PDB file of C-alpha atoms in Angstrom:
ATOM      1  CA  GLN A  29       1.615  27.331 -16.007  1.00  0.00           C
ATOM      2  CA  HIS A  30      -0.803  24.667 -17.188  1.00  0.00           C
ATOM      3  CA  LEU A  31       1.819  21.944 -16.654  1.00  0.00           C
ATOM      4  CA  THR A  32       2.520  23.148 -13.097  1.00  0.00           C
ATOM      5  CA  PHE A  33      -1.176  23.319 -12.282  1.00  0.00           C
ATOM      6  CA  SER A  34      -1.769  19.820 -13.616  1.00  0.00           C
ATOM      7  CA  HIS A  35       1.076  18.360 -11.563  1.00  0.00           C
ATOM      8  CA  SER A  36      -0.196  20.182  -8.482  1.00  0.00           C
ATOM      9  CA  MET A  37      -3.649  18.719  -8.948  1.00  0.00           C
ATOM     10  CA  TYR A  38      -2.254  15.228  -9.467  1.00  0.00           C
ATOM     11  CA  MET A  39      -0.214  15.570  -6.294  1.00  0.00           C
ATOM     12  CA  LEU A  40      -3.183  16.844  -4.291  1.00  0.00           C
ATOM     13  CA  MET A  41      -5.473  14.032  -5.422  1.00  0.00           C
ATOM     14  CA  VAL A  42      -2.875  11.363  -4.692  1.00  0.00           C
ATOM     15  CA  LEU A  43      -2.124  12.930  -1.314  1.00  0.00           C
ATOM     16  CA  LEU A  44      -5.812  12.989  -0.368  1.00  0.00           C
ATOM     17  CA  ALA A  45      -6.296   9.385  -1.433  1.00  0.00           C
ATOM     18  CA  SER A  46      -3.213   8.247   0.485  1.00  0.00           C
ATOM     19  CA  PHE A  47      -4.408  10.192   3.519  1.00  0.00           C
ATOM     20  CA  GLU A  48      -7.797   8.505   3.370  1.00  0.00           C
ATOM     21  CA  LEU A  49      -6.227   5.067   3.061  1.00  0.00           C
ATOM     22  CA  GLN A  50      -4.022   5.646   6.073  1.00  0.00           C
ATOM     23  CA  ALA A  51      -6.617   7.368   8.239  1.00  0.00           C
ATOM     24  CA  LEU A  52      -9.242   4.688   7.679  1.00  0.00           C
ATOM     25  CA  GLY A  53      -6.912   1.685   7.565  1.00  0.00           C
ATOM     26  CA  CYS A  54      -4.780   2.539  10.571  1.00  0.00           C
ATOM     27  CA  GLY A  55      -7.888   3.784  12.319  1.00  0.00           C
ATOM     28  CA  CYS A  56      -9.224   0.234  12.098  1.00  0.00           C
ATOM     29  CA  VAL A  57      -6.006  -1.159  13.556  1.00  0.00           C
ATOM     30  CA  GLY A  58      -5.931   1.491  16.261  1.00  0.00           C
ATOM     31  CA  GLN A  59      -9.494   0.816  17.332  1.00  0.00           C
ATOM     32  CA  ALA A  60      -8.820  -2.919  17.589  1.00  0.00           C
ATOM     33  CA  VAL A  61      -5.522  -2.581  19.467  1.00  0.00           C
ATOM     34  CA  LEU A  62      -6.389   0.271  21.808  1.00  0.00           C
ATOM     35  CA  SER A  63      -9.672  -1.376  22.835  1.00  0.00           C
ATOM     36  CA  ARG A  64      -7.742  -4.622  23.457  1.00  0.00           C
ATOM     37  CA  GLY A  65     -10.005  -6.445  21.034  1.00  0.00           C
ATOM     38  CA  ALA A  66     -13.306  -5.086  22.317  1.00  0.00           C
ATOM     39  CA  HIS A  67     -13.917  -3.012  19.172  1.00  0.00           C
ATOM     40  CA  GLY A  68     -12.203  -5.028  16.475  1.00  0.00           C
ATOM     41  CA  GLY A  69      -9.893  -7.853  15.561  1.00  0.00           C
ATOM     42  CA  PRO A  70      -8.025  -9.386  12.619  1.00  0.00           C
ATOM     43  CA  MET A  71     -11.107  -9.612  10.419  1.00  0.00           C
ATOM     44  CA  THR A  72     -12.277  -6.025  11.033  1.00  0.00           C
ATOM     45  CA  VAL A  73      -8.748  -4.844  10.261  1.00  0.00           C
ATOM     46  CA  SER A  74      -8.631  -6.899   7.057  1.00  0.00           C
ATOM     47  CA  VAL A  75     -12.034  -5.741   5.849  1.00  0.00           C
ATOM     48  CA  GLY A  76     -11.486  -2.184   7.058  1.00  0.00           C
ATOM     49  CA  PHE A  77      -8.195  -1.773   5.225  1.00  0.00           C
ATOM     50  CA  ALA A  78      -9.732  -3.305   2.104  1.00  0.00           C
ATOM     51  CA  VAL A  79     -12.636  -0.861   2.114  1.00  0.00           C
ATOM     52  CA  ALA A  80     -10.179   1.959   2.818  1.00  0.00           C
ATOM     53  CA  VAL A  81      -8.241   0.995  -0.310  1.00  0.00           C
ATOM     54  CA  ALA A  82     -11.434   0.920  -2.378  1.00  0.00           C
ATOM     55  CA  MET A  83     -12.569   4.322  -1.110  1.00  0.00           C
ATOM     56  CA  ALA A  84      -9.127   5.833  -1.666  1.00  0.00           C
ATOM     57  CA  VAL A  85      -9.139   4.622  -5.272  1.00  0.00           C
ATOM     58  CA  TYR A  86     -12.585   6.144  -5.747  1.00  0.00           C
ATOM     59  CA  VAL A  87     -11.344   9.462  -4.339  1.00  0.00           C
ATOM     60  CA  SER A  88      -8.548   9.934  -6.869  1.00  0.00           C
ATOM     61  CA  GLY A  89      -9.376   7.456  -9.616  1.00  0.00           C
ATOM     62  CA  GLY A  90     -10.873   9.981 -12.009  1.00  0.00           C
ATOM     63  CA  VAL A  91      -7.895  12.345 -11.851  1.00  0.00           C
ATOM     64  CA  SER A  92      -4.780  10.329 -11.060  1.00  0.00           C
ATOM     65  CA  GLY A  93      -5.897   6.784 -11.804  1.00  0.00           C
ATOM     66  CA  GLY A  94      -6.212   5.900  -8.130  1.00  0.00           C
ATOM     67  CA  HIS A  95      -2.500   5.742  -7.369  1.00  0.00           C
ATOM     68  CA  ILE A  96      -2.026   5.143  -3.626  1.00  0.00           C
ATOM     69  CA  ASN A  97       0.907   2.722  -3.756  1.00  0.00           C
ATOM     70  CA  PRO A  98       4.455   3.431  -5.032  1.00  0.00           C
ATOM     71  CA  ALA A  99       4.811  -0.231  -6.027  1.00  0.00           C
ATOM     72  CA  VAL A 100       1.806   0.102  -8.324  1.00  0.00           C
ATOM     73  CA  SER A 101       3.004   3.430  -9.720  1.00  0.00           C
ATOM     74  CA  LEU A 102       6.465   2.023 -10.484  1.00  0.00           C
ATOM     75  CA  ALA A 103       4.965  -1.038 -12.167  1.00  0.00           C
ATOM     76  CA  MET A 104       2.787   1.234 -14.299  1.00  0.00           C
ATOM     77  CA  CYS A 105       5.858   3.209 -15.374  1.00  0.00           C
ATOM     78  CA  VAL A 106       7.888   0.102 -16.187  1.00  0.00           C
ATOM     79  CA  THR A 107       5.059  -1.248 -18.355  1.00  0.00           C
ATOM     80  CA  GLY A 108       4.456   2.055 -20.124  1.00  0.00           C
ATOM     81  CA  ARG A 109       1.132   2.892 -18.476  1.00  0.00           C
ATOM     82  CA  LEU A 110       2.348   5.934 -16.563  1.00  0.00           C
ATOM     83  CA  LYS A 111       4.804   8.650 -17.557  1.00  0.00           C
ATOM     84  CA  TRP A 112       8.061   8.490 -15.642  1.00  0.00           C
ATOM     85  CA  THR A 113       7.856  12.232 -15.001  1.00  0.00           C
ATOM     86  CA  LYS A 114       4.805  11.631 -12.816  1.00  0.00           C
ATOM     87  CA  LEU A 115       6.430   8.931 -10.686  1.00  0.00           C
ATOM     88  CA  PRO A 116       8.331  11.187  -8.234  1.00  0.00           C
ATOM     89  CA  ILE A 117       5.256  13.403  -7.866  1.00  0.00           C
ATOM     90  CA  TYR A 118       3.013  10.452  -7.097  1.00  0.00           C
ATOM     91  CA  ILE A 119       5.458   8.822  -4.690  1.00  0.00           C
ATOM     92  CA  LEU A 120       6.054  12.052  -2.777  1.00  0.00           C
ATOM     93  CA  ALA A 121       2.305  12.611  -2.469  1.00  0.00           C
ATOM     94  CA  GLN A 122       1.742   9.013  -1.377  1.00  0.00           C
ATOM     95  CA  PHE A 123       4.307   9.309   1.412  1.00  0.00           C
ATOM     96  CA  LEU A 124       3.059  12.709   2.545  1.00  0.00           C
ATOM     97  CA  GLY A 125      -0.543  11.531   2.597  1.00  0.00           C
ATOM     98  CA  ALA A 126       0.373   8.440   4.604  1.00  0.00           C
ATOM     99  CA  PHE A 127       2.383  10.520   7.083  1.00  0.00           C
ATOM    100  CA  VAL A 128      -0.463  12.976   7.622  1.00  0.00           C
ATOM    101  CA  GLY A 129      -3.010  10.159   7.816  1.00  0.00           C
ATOM    102  CA  ALA A 130      -0.988   8.520  10.588  1.00  0.00           C
ATOM    103  CA  ALA A 131      -0.796  11.837  12.414  1.00  0.00           C
ATOM    104  CA  ALA A 132      -4.574  12.183  12.178  1.00  0.00           C
ATOM    105  CA  VAL A 133      -5.143   8.738  13.703  1.00  0.00           C
ATOM    106  CA  PHE A 134      -2.701   9.515  16.510  1.00  0.00           C
ATOM    107  CA  GLY A 135      -4.445  12.810  17.194  1.00  0.00           C
ATOM    108  CA  ILE A 136      -7.943  11.333  17.226  1.00  0.00           C
ATOM    109  CA  TYR A 137      -6.922   8.474  19.518  1.00  0.00           C
ATOM    110  CA  TYR A 138      -4.337  10.393  21.562  1.00  0.00           C
ATOM    111  CA  ASP A 139      -6.159   9.923  24.865  1.00  0.00           C
ATOM    112  CA  ALA A 140      -6.586   6.222  24.139  1.00  0.00           C
ATOM    113  CA  PHE A 141      -2.867   5.889  23.380  1.00  0.00           C
ATOM    114  CA  MET A 142      -1.971   7.519  26.677  1.00  0.00           C
ATOM    115  CA  ASP A 143      -4.415   5.344  28.595  1.00  0.00           C
ATOM    116  CA  TYR A 144      -3.333   2.133  26.862  1.00  0.00           C
ATOM    117  CA  SER A 145       0.266   2.169  28.060  1.00  0.00           C
ATOM    118  CA  ASN A 146       0.278   4.731  30.888  1.00  0.00           C
ATOM    119  CA  GLY A 147       1.622   7.491  28.695  1.00  0.00           C
ATOM    120  CA  LYS A 148       4.420   5.461  27.130  1.00  0.00           C
ATOM    121  CA  LEU A 149       4.675   4.877  23.396  1.00  0.00           C
ATOM    122  CA  GLU A 150       6.207   1.428  22.987  1.00  0.00           C
ATOM    123  CA  VAL A 151       7.424  -0.406  19.890  1.00  0.00           C
ATOM    124  CA  THR A 152       7.627  -3.898  21.368  1.00  0.00           C
ATOM    125  CA  GLY A 153       6.180  -5.712  24.342  1.00  0.00           C
ATOM    126  CA  PRO A 154       2.632  -6.292  25.639  1.00  0.00           C
ATOM    127  CA  ASN A 155       1.726  -2.601  25.384  1.00  0.00           C
ATOM    128  CA  ALA A 156       3.256  -1.992  21.952  1.00  0.00           C
ATOM    129  CA  THR A 157       1.354   0.413  19.727  1.00  0.00           C
ATOM    130  CA  ALA A 158       3.820   1.138  16.908  1.00  0.00           C
ATOM    131  CA  HIS A 159       2.332  -1.715  14.884  1.00  0.00           C
ATOM    132  CA  ILE A 160      -0.872   0.295  14.595  1.00  0.00           C
ATOM    133  CA  PHE A 161       0.922   2.402  11.991  1.00  0.00           C
ATOM    134  CA  ALA A 162       3.506   0.153  10.321  1.00  0.00           C
ATOM    135  CA  THR A 163       4.205  -3.539   9.884  1.00  0.00           C
ATOM    136  CA  TYR A 164       6.578  -5.546  12.032  1.00  0.00           C
ATOM    137  CA  PRO A 165       7.665  -9.164  11.493  1.00  0.00           C
ATOM    138  CA  ALA A 166       6.482 -12.109  13.547  1.00  0.00           C
ATOM    139  CA  PRO A 167       9.177 -13.299  16.004  1.00  0.00           C
ATOM    140  CA  TYR A 168       9.915 -16.384  13.903  1.00  0.00           C
ATOM    141  CA  LEU A 169      10.335 -14.548  10.582  1.00  0.00           C
ATOM    142  CA  THR A 170      13.784 -14.149   9.025  1.00  0.00           C
ATOM    143  CA  LEU A 171      14.631 -11.195   6.805  1.00  0.00           C
ATOM    144  CA  ILE A 172      15.072 -13.503   3.807  1.00  0.00           C
ATOM    145  CA  ASN A 173      11.635 -15.058   4.159  1.00  0.00           C
ATOM    146  CA  GLY A 174      10.158 -11.683   5.003  1.00  0.00           C
ATOM    147  CA  PHE A 175      11.603 -10.216   1.822  1.00  0.00           C
ATOM    148  CA  ALA A 176      10.263 -13.129  -0.210  1.00  0.00           C
ATOM    149  CA  ASP A 177       6.889 -12.703   1.504  1.00  0.00           C
ATOM    150  CA  GLN A 178       6.634  -9.077   0.417  1.00  0.00           C
ATOM    151  CA  VAL A 179       7.849  -9.751  -3.121  1.00  0.00           C
ATOM    152  CA  MET A 180       5.308 -12.540  -3.573  1.00  0.00           C
ATOM    153  CA  SER A 181       2.327 -10.771  -2.019  1.00  0.00           C
ATOM    154  CA  THR A 182       2.935  -7.586  -4.018  1.00  0.00           C
ATOM    155  CA  ALA A 183       3.477  -9.578  -7.213  1.00  0.00           C
ATOM    156  CA  VAL A 184       0.124 -11.288  -6.679  1.00  0.00           C
ATOM    157  CA  LEU A 185      -1.434  -7.884  -5.960  1.00  0.00           C
ATOM    158  CA  LEU A 186      -0.211  -6.384  -9.247  1.00  0.00           C
ATOM    159  CA  LEU A 187      -1.004  -9.513 -11.229  1.00  0.00           C
ATOM    160  CA  ALA A 188      -4.621  -9.277 -10.099  1.00  0.00           C
ATOM    161  CA  ILE A 189      -4.832  -5.490 -10.479  1.00  0.00           C
ATOM    162  CA  PHE A 190      -3.713  -5.747 -14.099  1.00  0.00           C
ATOM    163  CA  ALA A 191      -6.381  -8.407 -14.643  1.00  0.00           C
ATOM    164  CA  ILE A 192      -9.079  -6.298 -12.982  1.00  0.00           C
ATOM    165  CA  PHE A 193      -8.368  -3.315 -15.223  1.00  0.00           C
ATOM    166  CA  ASP A 194      -7.771  -5.344 -18.409  1.00  0.00           C
ATOM    167  CA  THR A 195     -10.829  -4.599 -20.549  1.00  0.00           C
ATOM    168  CA  LYS A 196      -9.908  -7.404 -22.953  1.00  0.00           C
ATOM    169  CA  ASN A 197     -10.026  -9.986 -20.194  1.00  0.00           C
ATOM    170  CA  LYS A 198     -13.131 -10.850 -18.131  1.00  0.00           C
ATOM    171  CA  ALA A 199     -13.524  -7.184 -17.355  1.00  0.00           C
ATOM    172  CA  VAL A 200     -14.965  -5.951 -14.074  1.00  0.00           C
ATOM    173  CA  PRO A 201     -18.004  -3.705 -14.733  1.00  0.00           C
ATOM    174  CA  LYS A 202     -16.891  -0.105 -15.097  1.00  0.00           C
ATOM    175  CA  GLY A 203     -16.969   1.716 -11.797  1.00  0.00           C
ATOM    176  CA  LEU A 204     -16.679  -1.455  -9.725  1.00  0.00           C
ATOM    177  CA  GLU A 205     -12.935  -1.910 -10.157  1.00  0.00           C
ATOM    178  CA  PRO A 206     -12.116  -0.389  -6.736  1.00  0.00           C
ATOM    179  CA  ILE A 207     -14.508  -2.859  -5.096  1.00  0.00           C
ATOM    180  CA  ALA A 208     -12.695  -5.722  -6.815  1.00  0.00           C
ATOM    181  CA  VAL A 209      -9.373  -4.346  -5.589  1.00  0.00           C
ATOM    182  CA  GLY A 210     -10.803  -4.190  -2.078  1.00  0.00           C
ATOM    183  CA  LEU A 211     -11.850  -7.835  -2.253  1.00  0.00           C
ATOM    184  CA  LEU A 212      -8.349  -8.645  -3.467  1.00  0.00           C
ATOM    185  CA  ILE A 213      -6.878  -6.947  -0.397  1.00  0.00           C
ATOM    186  CA  ILE A 214      -9.107  -9.036   1.875  1.00  0.00           C
ATOM    187  CA  VAL A 215      -7.964 -12.345   0.415  1.00  0.00           C
ATOM    188  CA  LEU A 216      -4.309 -11.269   0.424  1.00  0.00           C
ATOM    189  CA  THR A 217      -4.380 -10.237   4.079  1.00  0.00           C
ATOM    190  CA  CYS A 218      -6.284 -13.384   5.022  1.00  0.00           C
ATOM    191  CA  SER A 219      -3.865 -15.667   3.167  1.00  0.00           C
ATOM    192  CA  LEU A 220      -0.486 -13.902   3.351  1.00  0.00           C
ATOM    193  CA  GLY A 221      -0.808 -11.603   6.328  1.00  0.00           C
ATOM    194  CA  MET A 222       0.469 -13.740   9.200  1.00  0.00           C
ATOM    195  CA  ASN A 223       4.197 -13.201   8.675  1.00  0.00           C
ATOM    196  CA  SER A 224       4.308  -9.432   8.787  1.00  0.00           C
ATOM    197  CA  GLY A 225       0.918  -7.887   8.115  1.00  0.00           C
ATOM    198  CA  CYS A 226       1.043  -7.883   4.317  1.00  0.00           C
ATOM    199  CA  ALA A 227       2.208  -4.292   3.766  1.00  0.00           C
ATOM    200  CA  MET A 228       2.582  -4.419  -0.060  1.00  0.00           C
ATOM    201  CA  ASN A 229       2.822  -0.623  -0.038  1.00  0.00           C
ATOM    202  CA  PRO A 230       6.031   1.274   0.811  1.00  0.00           C
ATOM    203  CA  ALA A 231       4.177   4.543   1.433  1.00  0.00           C
ATOM    204  CA  ARG A 232       1.606   2.904   3.695  1.00  0.00           C
ATOM    205  CA  ASP A 233       4.464   1.450   5.780  1.00  0.00           C
ATOM    206  CA  LEU A 234       7.381   3.880   5.713  1.00  0.00           C
ATOM    207  CA  GLY A 235       5.320   7.085   5.815  1.00  0.00           C
ATOM    208  CA  PRO A 236       3.603   6.224   9.119  1.00  0.00           C
ATOM    209  CA  ARG A 237       6.834   4.675  10.439  1.00  0.00           C
ATOM    210  CA  LEU A 238       8.539   8.034   9.954  1.00  0.00           C
ATOM    211  CA  PHE A 239       5.669   9.645  11.843  1.00  0.00           C
ATOM    212  CA  THR A 240       6.053   7.265  14.776  1.00  0.00           C
ATOM    213  CA  ALA A 241       9.802   7.966  14.846  1.00  0.00           C
ATOM    214  CA  VAL A 242       9.198  11.687  15.408  1.00  0.00           C
ATOM    215  CA  ALA A 243       5.993  11.395  17.448  1.00  0.00           C
ATOM    216  CA  GLY A 244       7.480   9.639  20.458  1.00  0.00           C
ATOM    217  CA  TRP A 245       8.234   6.026  19.601  1.00  0.00           C
ATOM    218  CA  GLY A 246      11.790   6.905  18.638  1.00  0.00           C
ATOM    219  CA  MET A 247      14.319   5.251  16.363  1.00  0.00           C
ATOM    220  CA  GLU A 248      13.418   1.788  17.637  1.00  0.00           C
ATOM    221  CA  VAL A 249      10.760   1.725  14.910  1.00  0.00           C
ATOM    222  CA  PHE A 250      13.665   1.240  12.474  1.00  0.00           C
ATOM    223  CA  THR A 251      15.770  -1.191  14.500  1.00  0.00           C
ATOM    224  CA  ALA A 252      12.951  -3.467  15.698  1.00  0.00           C
ATOM    225  CA  GLY A 253      12.582  -6.830  14.006  1.00  0.00           C
ATOM    226  CA  ASN A 254      16.262  -7.005  13.032  1.00  0.00           C
ATOM    227  CA  ASN A 255      16.076  -3.662  11.183  1.00  0.00           C
ATOM    228  CA  TRP A 256      12.899  -4.743   9.424  1.00  0.00           C
ATOM    229  CA  TRP A 257      11.881  -1.312   8.123  1.00  0.00           C
ATOM    230  CA  TRP A 258      13.603  -1.570   4.731  1.00  0.00           C
ATOM    231  CA  VAL A 259      11.943  -4.864   3.754  1.00  0.00           C
ATOM    232  CA  PRO A 260       8.380  -3.494   3.255  1.00  0.00           C
ATOM    233  CA  THR A 261       9.945  -0.492   1.528  1.00  0.00           C
ATOM    234  CA  VAL A 262      12.122  -2.269  -1.049  1.00  0.00           C
ATOM    235  CA  ALA A 263      10.543  -5.697  -1.606  1.00  0.00           C
ATOM    236  CA  PRO A 264       7.103  -4.439  -2.767  1.00  0.00           C
ATOM    237  CA  MET A 265       8.751  -2.309  -5.460  1.00  0.00           C
ATOM    238  CA  LEU A 266      10.399  -5.409  -6.908  1.00  0.00           C
ATOM    239  CA  GLY A 267       7.322  -7.578  -6.441  1.00  0.00           C
ATOM    240  CA  GLY A 268       5.071  -5.058  -8.134  1.00  0.00           C
ATOM    241  CA  VAL A 269       7.179  -4.972 -11.291  1.00  0.00           C
ATOM    242  CA  LEU A 270       7.426  -8.768 -11.255  1.00  0.00           C
ATOM    243  CA  GLY A 271       3.655  -9.186 -11.020  1.00  0.00           C
ATOM    244  CA  ALA A 272       2.935  -6.617 -13.724  1.00  0.00           C
ATOM    245  CA  VAL A 273       5.432  -8.050 -16.213  1.00  0.00           C
ATOM    246  CA  THR A 274       4.214 -11.579 -15.472  1.00  0.00           C
ATOM    247  CA  TYR A 275       0.646 -10.603 -16.340  1.00  0.00           C
ATOM    248  CA  ILE A 276       1.687  -8.953 -19.584  1.00  0.00           C
ATOM    249  CA  VAL A 277       3.904 -11.843 -20.708  1.00  0.00           C
ATOM    250  CA  PHE A 278       1.551 -14.686 -19.804  1.00  0.00           C
ATOM    251  CA  ILE A 279      -1.878 -13.084 -20.322  1.00  0.00           C
ATOM    252  CA  GLU A 280      -2.099  -9.671 -21.941  1.00  0.00           C
ATOM    253  CA  ILE A 281      -0.008 -10.257 -25.055  1.00  0.00           C
ATOM    254  CA  HIS A 282      -2.071 -13.348 -25.838  1.00  0.00           C
ATOM    255  CA  HIS A 283      -5.268 -11.414 -26.476  1.00  0.00           C
ATOM    256  CA  ALA A 284      -6.692 -11.190 -30.006  1.00  0.00           C
ATOM    257  CA  ASP A 285      -4.327  -8.402 -31.087  1.00  0.00           C
ATOM    258  CA  THR A 286      -1.311 -10.322 -29.783  1.00  0.00           C
ATOM    259  CA  ASP A 287       1.180  -9.225 -32.422  1.00  0.00           C
ATOM    260  CA  GLU A 288       0.488  -5.541 -31.969  1.00  0.00           C
ATOM    261  CA  GLN A 289       0.670  -5.705 -28.180  1.00  0.00           C
ATOM    262  CA  LEU A 290       3.779  -7.878 -28.160  1.00  0.00           C
ATOM    263  CA  GLY A 291       5.524  -5.552 -30.565  1.00  0.00           C
ATOM    264  CA  SER A 292       4.628  -2.511 -28.485  1.00  0.00           C
ATOM    265  CA  PHE A 293       5.808  -4.152 -25.276  1.00  0.00           C
ATOM    266  CA  ILE A 294       9.118  -5.305 -26.767  1.00  0.00           C
ATOM    267  CA  LEU A 295       9.676  -1.871 -28.307  1.00  0.00           C
ATOM    268  CA  PHE A 296       9.062  -0.281 -24.912  1.00  0.00           C
ATOM    269  CA  LEU A 297      11.535  -2.607 -23.183  1.00  0.00           C
ATOM    270  CA  VAL A 298      14.357  -1.931 -25.636  1.00  0.00           C
ATOM    271  CA  LYS A 299      13.940   1.820 -25.824  1.00  0.00           C
TER     272      LYS A 299
END
């Protein structure tokens, strides 16, 4: 009974955090798009999503460790920082929270959606609104470069996250880690966001995309951009592990207790 209750609480906290991320982040995008730039733009979206990430981490950080991204959760499992038994629970909660968060934004701005495109929910074109919820590639972007884009951006994300939470490095003051993560999101979206919006989070992208598919945008949300949908779902998972392992190999195992950490990491890899 205690085990079931604990898993239920973990799932609830992760779901709430993922919901908050999606509601606030996509709310920023929705406000900018539906007002046709009158109430927001690229910078408000970048800052808004970053603050949403920070607040979401604060919401669940004390219970679940602030897991709002499957790519982060997988990287934590691969590097021995999270039990594998928790991974499916966290990922399910992350996707559910993102789905519900997208639904909340659609509900709040329903009248604005209807007014924006005369009652039509469009994926592409001048009145497109699907990109409020999920990422879509720029017209020039190939799938290969898009995949590389998501691997690299998520690798950089995890590399920096591991540094932020590494108490043996130049540690961020306790309690301010989510703020540092938020600042990281700002610089990533400002530097690597042009190609496809810098998803870096499969739940943040696929969860809302599933919502748009059933809410009226249809299956075009999966076929648009040369069947783009799978790229921000798969590539961040690979990039996250790459960034985490890179930090451990090049930074973490070179701290003062190098031998002990290196031995533990090698033992974990060969288990």
